[in-house]
CSV table of C-alpha atoms in Angstrom, one decimal:
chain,number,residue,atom,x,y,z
H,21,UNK,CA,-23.2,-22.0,46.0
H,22,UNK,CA,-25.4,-19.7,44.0
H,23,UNK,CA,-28.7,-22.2,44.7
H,24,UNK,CA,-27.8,-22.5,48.7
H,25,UNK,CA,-27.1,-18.7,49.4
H,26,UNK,CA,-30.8,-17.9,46.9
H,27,UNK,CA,-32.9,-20.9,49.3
H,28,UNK,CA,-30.6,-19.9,52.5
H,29,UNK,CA,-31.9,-16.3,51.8
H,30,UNK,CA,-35.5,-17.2,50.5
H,31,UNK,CA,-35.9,-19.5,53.8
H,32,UNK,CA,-34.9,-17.4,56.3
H,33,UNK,CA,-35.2,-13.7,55.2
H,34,UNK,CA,-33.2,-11.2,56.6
H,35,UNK,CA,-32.0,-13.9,59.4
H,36,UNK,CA,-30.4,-15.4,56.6
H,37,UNK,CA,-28.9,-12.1,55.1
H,38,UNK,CA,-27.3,-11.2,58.8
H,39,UNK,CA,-26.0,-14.9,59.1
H,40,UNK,CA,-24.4,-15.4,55.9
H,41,UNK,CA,-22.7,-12.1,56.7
H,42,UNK,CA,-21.2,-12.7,59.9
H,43,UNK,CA,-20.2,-16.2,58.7
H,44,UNK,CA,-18.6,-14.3,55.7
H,45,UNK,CA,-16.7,-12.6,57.4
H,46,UNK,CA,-15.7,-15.8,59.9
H,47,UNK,CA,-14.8,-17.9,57.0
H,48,UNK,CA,-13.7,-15.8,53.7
H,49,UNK,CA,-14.3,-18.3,51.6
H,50,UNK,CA,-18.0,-17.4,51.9
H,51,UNK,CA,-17.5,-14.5,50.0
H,52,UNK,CA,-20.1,-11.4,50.1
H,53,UNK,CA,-19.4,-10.4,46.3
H,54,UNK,CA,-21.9,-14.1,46.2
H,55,UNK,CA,-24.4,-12.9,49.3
H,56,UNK,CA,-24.9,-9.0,48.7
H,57,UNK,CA,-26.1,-9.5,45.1
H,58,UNK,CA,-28.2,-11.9,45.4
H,59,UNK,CA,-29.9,-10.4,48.5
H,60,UNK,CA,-30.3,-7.5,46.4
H,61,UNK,CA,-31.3,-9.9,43.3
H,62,UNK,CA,-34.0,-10.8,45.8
H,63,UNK,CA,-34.9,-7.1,46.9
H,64,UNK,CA,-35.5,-6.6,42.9
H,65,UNK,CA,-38.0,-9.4,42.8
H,66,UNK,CA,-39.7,-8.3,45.9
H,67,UNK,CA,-39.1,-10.6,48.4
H,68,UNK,CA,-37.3,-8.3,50.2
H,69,UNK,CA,-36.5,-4.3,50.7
H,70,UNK,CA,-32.9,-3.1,49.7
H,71,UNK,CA,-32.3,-0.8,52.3
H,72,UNK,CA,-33.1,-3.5,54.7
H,73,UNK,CA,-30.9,-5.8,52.9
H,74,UNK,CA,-28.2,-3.5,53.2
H,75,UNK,CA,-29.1,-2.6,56.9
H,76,UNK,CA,-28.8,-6.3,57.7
H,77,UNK,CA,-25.9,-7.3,56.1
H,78,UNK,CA,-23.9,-4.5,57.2
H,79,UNK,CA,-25.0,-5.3,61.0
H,80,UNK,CA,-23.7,-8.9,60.0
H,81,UNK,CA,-20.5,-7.5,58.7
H,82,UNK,CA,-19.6,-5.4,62.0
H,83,UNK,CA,-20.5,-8.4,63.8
H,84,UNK,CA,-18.4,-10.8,62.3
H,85,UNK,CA,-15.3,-8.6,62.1
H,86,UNK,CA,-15.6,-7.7,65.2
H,87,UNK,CA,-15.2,-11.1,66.4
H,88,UNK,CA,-11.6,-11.1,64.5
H,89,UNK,CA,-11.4,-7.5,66.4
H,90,UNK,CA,-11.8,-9.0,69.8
H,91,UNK,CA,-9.0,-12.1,68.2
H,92,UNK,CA,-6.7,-9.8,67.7
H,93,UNK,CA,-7.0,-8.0,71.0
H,94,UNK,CA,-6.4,-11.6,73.3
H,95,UNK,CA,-3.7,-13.0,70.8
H,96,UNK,CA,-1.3,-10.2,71.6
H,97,UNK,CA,1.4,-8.6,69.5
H,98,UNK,CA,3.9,-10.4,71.9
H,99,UNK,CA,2.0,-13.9,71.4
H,100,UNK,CA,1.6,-13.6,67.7
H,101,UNK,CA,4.8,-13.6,67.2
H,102,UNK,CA,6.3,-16.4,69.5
H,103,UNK,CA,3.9,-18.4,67.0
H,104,UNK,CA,5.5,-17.1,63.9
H,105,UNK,CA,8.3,-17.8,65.4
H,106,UNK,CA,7.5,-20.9,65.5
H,107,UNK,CA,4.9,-21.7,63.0
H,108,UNK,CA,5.7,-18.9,60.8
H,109,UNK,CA,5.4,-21.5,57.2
H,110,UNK,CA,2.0,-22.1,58.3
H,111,UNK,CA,0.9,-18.5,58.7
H,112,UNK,CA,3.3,-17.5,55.6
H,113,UNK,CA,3.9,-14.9,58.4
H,114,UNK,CA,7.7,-14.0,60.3
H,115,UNK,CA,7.6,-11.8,63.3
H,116,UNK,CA,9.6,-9.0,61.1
H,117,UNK,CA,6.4,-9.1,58.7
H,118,UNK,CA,4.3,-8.5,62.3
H,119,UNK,CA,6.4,-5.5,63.0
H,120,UNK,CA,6.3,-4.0,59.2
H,121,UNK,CA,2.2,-4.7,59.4
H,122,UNK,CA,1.8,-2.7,62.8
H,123,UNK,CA,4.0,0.2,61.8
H,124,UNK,CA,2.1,0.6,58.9
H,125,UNK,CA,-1.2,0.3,60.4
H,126,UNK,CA,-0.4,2.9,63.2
H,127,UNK,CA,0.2,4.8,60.3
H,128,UNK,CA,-2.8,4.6,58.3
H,129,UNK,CA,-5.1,2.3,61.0
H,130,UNK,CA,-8.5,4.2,60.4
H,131,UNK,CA,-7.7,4.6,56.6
H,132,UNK,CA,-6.9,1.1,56.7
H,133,UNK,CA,-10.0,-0.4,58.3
H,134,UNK,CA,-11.8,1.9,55.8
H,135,UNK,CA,-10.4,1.1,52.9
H,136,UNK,CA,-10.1,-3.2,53.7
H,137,UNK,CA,-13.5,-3.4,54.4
H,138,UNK,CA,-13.8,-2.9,50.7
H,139,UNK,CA,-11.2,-5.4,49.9
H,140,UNK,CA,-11.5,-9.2,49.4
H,141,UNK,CA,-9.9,-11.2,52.5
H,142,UNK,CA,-8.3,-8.1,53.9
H,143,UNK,CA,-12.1,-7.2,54.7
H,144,UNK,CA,-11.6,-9.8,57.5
H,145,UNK,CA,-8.1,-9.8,58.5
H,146,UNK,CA,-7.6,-5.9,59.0
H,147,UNK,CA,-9.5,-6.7,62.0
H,148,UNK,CA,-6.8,-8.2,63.5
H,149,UNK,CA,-4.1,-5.7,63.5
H,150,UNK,CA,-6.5,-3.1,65.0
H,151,UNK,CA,-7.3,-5.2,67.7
H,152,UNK,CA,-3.5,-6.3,68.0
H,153,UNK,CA,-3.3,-2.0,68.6
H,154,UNK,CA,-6.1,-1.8,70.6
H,155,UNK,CA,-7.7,0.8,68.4
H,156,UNK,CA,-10.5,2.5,70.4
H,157,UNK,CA,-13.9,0.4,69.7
H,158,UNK,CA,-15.4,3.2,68.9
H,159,UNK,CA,-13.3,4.3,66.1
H,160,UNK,CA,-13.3,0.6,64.7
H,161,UNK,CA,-16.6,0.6,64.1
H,162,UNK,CA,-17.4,3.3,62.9
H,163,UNK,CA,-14.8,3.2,59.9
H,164,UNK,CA,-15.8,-0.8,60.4
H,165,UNK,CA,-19.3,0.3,59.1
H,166,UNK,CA,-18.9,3.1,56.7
H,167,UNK,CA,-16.8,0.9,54.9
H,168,UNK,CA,-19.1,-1.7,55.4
H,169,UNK,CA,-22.5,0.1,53.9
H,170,UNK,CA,-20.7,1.3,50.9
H,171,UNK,CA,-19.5,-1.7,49.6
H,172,UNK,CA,-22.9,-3.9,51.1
H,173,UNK,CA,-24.9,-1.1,49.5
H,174,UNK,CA,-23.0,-1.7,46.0
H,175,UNK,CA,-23.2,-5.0,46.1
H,176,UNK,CA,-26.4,-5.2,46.8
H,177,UNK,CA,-27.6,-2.4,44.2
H,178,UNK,CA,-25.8,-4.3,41.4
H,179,UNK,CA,-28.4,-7.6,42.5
H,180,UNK,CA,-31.0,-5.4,42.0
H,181,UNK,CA,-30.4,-4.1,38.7
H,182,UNK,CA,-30.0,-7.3,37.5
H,183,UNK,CA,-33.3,-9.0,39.1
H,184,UNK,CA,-34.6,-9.5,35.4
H,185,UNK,CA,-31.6,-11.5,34.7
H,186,UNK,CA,-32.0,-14.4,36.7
H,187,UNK,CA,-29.8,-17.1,34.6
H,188,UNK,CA,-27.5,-14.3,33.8
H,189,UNK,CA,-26.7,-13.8,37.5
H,190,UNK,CA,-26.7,-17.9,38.1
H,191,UNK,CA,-24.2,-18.3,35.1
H,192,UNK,CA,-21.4,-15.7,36.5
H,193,UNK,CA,-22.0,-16.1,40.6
H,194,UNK,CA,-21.7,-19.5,40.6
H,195,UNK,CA,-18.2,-19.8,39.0
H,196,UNK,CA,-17.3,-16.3,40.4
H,197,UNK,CA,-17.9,-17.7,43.8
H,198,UNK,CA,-15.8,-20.7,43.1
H,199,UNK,CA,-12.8,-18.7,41.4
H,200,UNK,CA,-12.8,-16.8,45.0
H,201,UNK,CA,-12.1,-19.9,46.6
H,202,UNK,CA,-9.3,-21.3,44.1
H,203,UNK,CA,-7.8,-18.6,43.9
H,204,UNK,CA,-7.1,-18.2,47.8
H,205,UNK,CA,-6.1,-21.9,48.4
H,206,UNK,CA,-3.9,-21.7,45.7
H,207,UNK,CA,-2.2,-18.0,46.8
H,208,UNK,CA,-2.2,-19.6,50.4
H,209,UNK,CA,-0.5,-23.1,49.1
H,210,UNK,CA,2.3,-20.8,46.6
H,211,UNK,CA,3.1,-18.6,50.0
H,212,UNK,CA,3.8,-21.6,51.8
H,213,UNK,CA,5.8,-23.4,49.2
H,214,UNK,CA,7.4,-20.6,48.9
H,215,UNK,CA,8.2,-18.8,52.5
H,216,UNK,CA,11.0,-18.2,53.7
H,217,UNK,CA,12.1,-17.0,57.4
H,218,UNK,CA,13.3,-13.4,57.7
């Protein structure tokens, strides 16, 4: 994964930068803790700036949780939970967890888009319970992108101090980037094994 994000970024700039974070944020399993520092491992060498870098990908990280934003909205609190209801093993989900999740996050819901955006795979899915509220747009993105910049901007900072380290970075992204993807099939395959309608 480490060679295709560096020639991905390389080929198409700050294109690539803004695609590989929406699609991040599409499809987790892309994971920005691979992107960000290696966009900033680029900055270091000069190939690109940093504050661009972290420009674009946090533009690409709006968009893309905004599409989940807009998913939540049309799914519907009542739909959502017809299908756990009825598909509830496959979402490791029961319509009693839906209630518990939007109590909590009318509670804490700017806090919570905040904070997630700086959390692994809740970065994504706290989109989905704000638009499930309708939380004003306005609100979600701008707690959508202060999250976002600050942990873009570390991310991408942490590439940068390490630009002189090229086969230091390759040697810990790589398997770091393929741990992230174990380890959420395996959590997903344990939740369904082990779920239990409530």
């Amino acid at each position: 994964m480490f060679d295709w994000v560096v020639s991905t970024i390389e080929g198409w700039g700050y294109f690539g930068v803004l695609i590989l974070m929406v699609a991040e944020n599409v499809f987790p399993p892309i994971p920005s803790e691979v992107i960000m520092p290696l966009a900033g491992f680029l900055a270091g060498r000069g190939d690109l700036s940093l504050t661009m870098v972290i420009i674009i990908g946090t533009l690409g990280s709006v968009i893309g949780t905004t599409m989940w934003y807009y998913i939540g909205m049309w799914i519907g609190e009542a739909r959502l939970k017809r299908f756990a209801a009825k598909h509830g093993r496959l979402l490791t989900l029961s319509p009693s967890d839906i209630d518990m999740a939007r109590d909590w996050f009318d509670r804490h819901g700017g806090a919570a888009v905040f904070a997630g955006r700086m959390l692994p795979t809740i970065r994504t899915l706290i989109s989905v319970p704000a638009g499930l509220s309708r939380m004003p747009m306005w609100k979600f993105l701008i707690y959508t992108a202060l999250g976002s910049v600050i942990w873009i901007g570390a991310l991408a900072l942490a590439g940068l101090l390490l630009h002189e380290n090229y086969e230091l970075v390759a040697g810990w992204v790589d398997p770091l980037s393929k741990l992230v993807i174990v380890v959420v099939v395996v959590i997903y395959v344990y939740r369904v094994i082990t779920w239990k309608p409530h």
